[in-house]
Amino acid sequence: VSADEQLVEVLTSPGDLEAVRAALTDAGFTIASAEIAQVAKNMVQPDEKNAAQTLRLLDQLDELDDVSRVYSNADFSDEVLAAAGLGE
């Protein structure tokens, strides 16, 4: 479970998704999204060069008609995203 001011993210096994959703709804929470997703256990922080290549690859994969979702274990730092022109 992770949380910030407006959002709580709960990770559970796929088999428990509906039970967790029901429990949160019964507790008064509004569910913004509930889905089964691939979540990496080992994240990597690519350097600026590799991050740019990875971002291009992810973007190209996402643009393919046959691709519905793209998953990655890359954890891009704010500095790397800013260098790529994607930071805040």
PDB file of C-alpha atoms in Angstrom:
ATOM      1  CA  VAL A   1       0.000   0.000   0.000  1.00  0.00           C
ATOM      2  CA  SER A   2       1.274   3.467  -0.889  1.00  0.00           C
ATOM      3  CA  ALA A   3      -0.525   6.774  -0.413  1.00  0.00           C
ATOM      4  CA  ASP A   4      -0.293  10.487  -1.023  1.00  0.00           C
ATOM      5  CA  GLU A   5      -2.742  13.324  -0.356  1.00  0.00           C
ATOM      6  CA  GLN A   6      -5.341  12.218  -2.909  1.00  0.00           C
ATOM      7  CA  LEU A   7      -4.583   8.635  -3.857  1.00  0.00           C
ATOM      8  CA  VAL A   8      -4.059   5.274  -2.201  1.00  0.00           C
ATOM      9  CA  GLU A   9      -2.498   2.518  -4.290  1.00  0.00           C
ATOM     10  CA  VAL A  10      -3.081  -1.057  -3.145  1.00  0.00           C
ATOM     11  CA  LEU A  11      -1.213  -4.013  -4.638  1.00  0.00           C
ATOM     12  CA  THR A  12      -2.724  -7.466  -4.204  1.00  0.00           C
ATOM     13  CA  SER A  13      -2.731 -10.805  -5.952  1.00  0.00           C
ATOM     14  CA  PRO A  14      -5.021 -11.045  -8.999  1.00  0.00           C
ATOM     15  CA  GLY A  15      -7.272 -13.528  -7.200  1.00  0.00           C
ATOM     16  CA  ASP A  16      -7.935 -11.048  -4.383  1.00  0.00           C
ATOM     17  CA  LEU A  17      -8.712  -8.046  -6.603  1.00  0.00           C
ATOM     18  CA  GLU A  18     -12.507  -8.198  -6.316  1.00  0.00           C
ATOM     19  CA  ALA A  19     -12.460  -8.851  -2.557  1.00  0.00           C
ATOM     20  CA  VAL A  20     -10.110  -5.906  -1.969  1.00  0.00           C
ATOM     21  CA  ARG A  21     -12.197  -3.666  -4.227  1.00  0.00           C
ATOM     22  CA  ALA A  22     -15.375  -4.633  -2.336  1.00  0.00           C
ATOM     23  CA  ALA A  23     -13.741  -4.092   1.061  1.00  0.00           C
ATOM     24  CA  LEU A  24     -12.495  -0.631   0.069  1.00  0.00           C
ATOM     25  CA  THR A  25     -15.887   0.329  -1.365  1.00  0.00           C
ATOM     26  CA  ASP A  26     -17.630  -0.913   1.796  1.00  0.00           C
ATOM     27  CA  ALA A  27     -15.190   1.192   3.846  1.00  0.00           C
ATOM     28  CA  GLY A  28     -16.321   4.305   1.956  1.00  0.00           C
ATOM     29  CA  PHE A  29     -13.464   4.701  -0.503  1.00  0.00           C
ATOM     30  CA  THR A  30     -14.131   5.766  -4.091  1.00  0.00           C
ATOM     31  CA  ILE A  31     -12.348   3.447  -6.521  1.00  0.00           C
ATOM     32  CA  ALA A  32     -10.697   5.418  -9.331  1.00  0.00           C
ATOM     33  CA  SER A  33      -9.245   2.341 -11.011  1.00  0.00           C
ATOM     34  CA  ALA A  34      -8.939  -1.381 -10.336  1.00  0.00           C
ATOM     35  CA  GLU A  35      -6.964  -3.521 -12.735  1.00  0.00           C
ATOM     36  CA  ILE A  36      -4.641  -6.455 -13.053  1.00  0.00           C
ATOM     37  CA  ALA A  37      -1.215  -5.244 -14.157  1.00  0.00           C
ATOM     38  CA  GLN A  38       2.346  -6.479 -14.493  1.00  0.00           C
ATOM     39  CA  VAL A  39       4.413  -4.850 -11.738  1.00  0.00           C
ATOM     40  CA  ALA A  40       8.187  -5.240 -11.738  1.00  0.00           C
ATOM     41  CA  LYS A  41       9.813  -6.420  -8.522  1.00  0.00           C
ATOM     42  CA  ASN A  42      13.273  -5.120  -9.467  1.00  0.00           C
ATOM     43  CA  MET A  43      13.348  -1.561 -10.753  1.00  0.00           C
ATOM     44  CA  VAL A  44      16.299  -0.070 -12.629  1.00  0.00           C
ATOM     45  CA  GLN A  45      17.280   3.580 -12.942  1.00  0.00           C
ATOM     46  CA  PRO A  46      18.744   4.068 -16.411  1.00  0.00           C
ATOM     47  CA  ASP A  47      21.309   6.774 -16.998  1.00  0.00           C
ATOM     48  CA  GLU A  48      20.467   9.666 -19.325  1.00  0.00           C
ATOM     49  CA  LYS A  49      21.591   7.899 -22.534  1.00  0.00           C
ATOM     50  CA  ASN A  50      19.848   4.608 -21.763  1.00  0.00           C
ATOM     51  CA  ALA A  51      16.761   6.427 -20.499  1.00  0.00           C
ATOM     52  CA  ALA A  52      16.373   8.262 -23.799  1.00  0.00           C
ATOM     53  CA  GLN A  53      16.643   4.976 -25.718  1.00  0.00           C
ATOM     54  CA  THR A  54      14.219   3.248 -23.357  1.00  0.00           C
ATOM     55  CA  LEU A  55      11.690   6.075 -23.586  1.00  0.00           C
ATOM     56  CA  ARG A  56      11.845   5.966 -27.398  1.00  0.00           C
ATOM     57  CA  LEU A  57      11.361   2.186 -27.382  1.00  0.00           C
ATOM     58  CA  LEU A  58       8.426   2.363 -24.963  1.00  0.00           C
ATOM     59  CA  ASP A  59       6.818   5.086 -27.062  1.00  0.00           C
ATOM     60  CA  GLN A  60       7.276   3.089 -30.280  1.00  0.00           C
ATOM     61  CA  LEU A  61       5.858  -0.056 -28.684  1.00  0.00           C
ATOM     62  CA  ASP A  62       2.870   1.887 -27.374  1.00  0.00           C
ATOM     63  CA  GLU A  63       2.142   3.203 -30.874  1.00  0.00           C
ATOM     64  CA  LEU A  64       1.799  -0.306 -32.369  1.00  0.00           C
ATOM     65  CA  ASP A  65      -1.818  -1.190 -33.172  1.00  0.00           C
ATOM     66  CA  ASP A  66      -1.504  -4.697 -31.719  1.00  0.00           C
ATOM     67  CA  VAL A  67      -0.127  -3.452 -28.385  1.00  0.00           C
ATOM     68  CA  SER A  68      -2.682  -2.648 -25.692  1.00  0.00           C
ATOM     69  CA  ARG A  69      -0.307  -2.056 -22.743  1.00  0.00           C
ATOM     70  CA  VAL A  70       3.410  -1.543 -22.277  1.00  0.00           C
ATOM     71  CA  TYR A  71       5.150  -2.416 -19.007  1.00  0.00           C
ATOM     72  CA  SER A  72       8.651  -1.476 -17.912  1.00  0.00           C
ATOM     73  CA  ASN A  73      10.865  -1.859 -14.878  1.00  0.00           C
ATOM     74  CA  ALA A  74      12.572   1.479 -15.568  1.00  0.00           C
ATOM     75  CA  ASP A  75      12.345   4.054 -12.787  1.00  0.00           C
ATOM     76  CA  PHE A  76      13.259   7.357 -14.413  1.00  0.00           C
ATOM     77  CA  SER A  77      14.662  10.002 -12.071  1.00  0.00           C
ATOM     78  CA  ASP A  78      13.330  13.565 -12.240  1.00  0.00           C
ATOM     79  CA  GLU A  79      16.707  14.710 -13.595  1.00  0.00           C
ATOM     80  CA  VAL A  80      16.650  12.163 -16.420  1.00  0.00           C
ATOM     81  CA  LEU A  81      13.064  13.058 -17.340  1.00  0.00           C
ATOM     82  CA  ALA A  82      13.933  16.757 -17.312  1.00  0.00           C
ATOM     83  CA  ALA A  83      16.907  16.110 -19.607  1.00  0.00           C
ATOM     84  CA  ALA A  84      14.556  14.251 -21.958  1.00  0.00           C
ATOM     85  CA  GLY A  85      12.146  17.194 -21.891  1.00  0.00           C
ATOM     86  CA  LEU A  86       9.512  15.291 -19.914  1.00  0.00           C
ATOM     87  CA  GLY A  87      10.059  16.705 -16.444  1.00  0.00           C
ATOM     88  CA  GLU A  88       7.801  19.131 -14.625  1.00  0.00           C
TER      89      GLU A  88
END
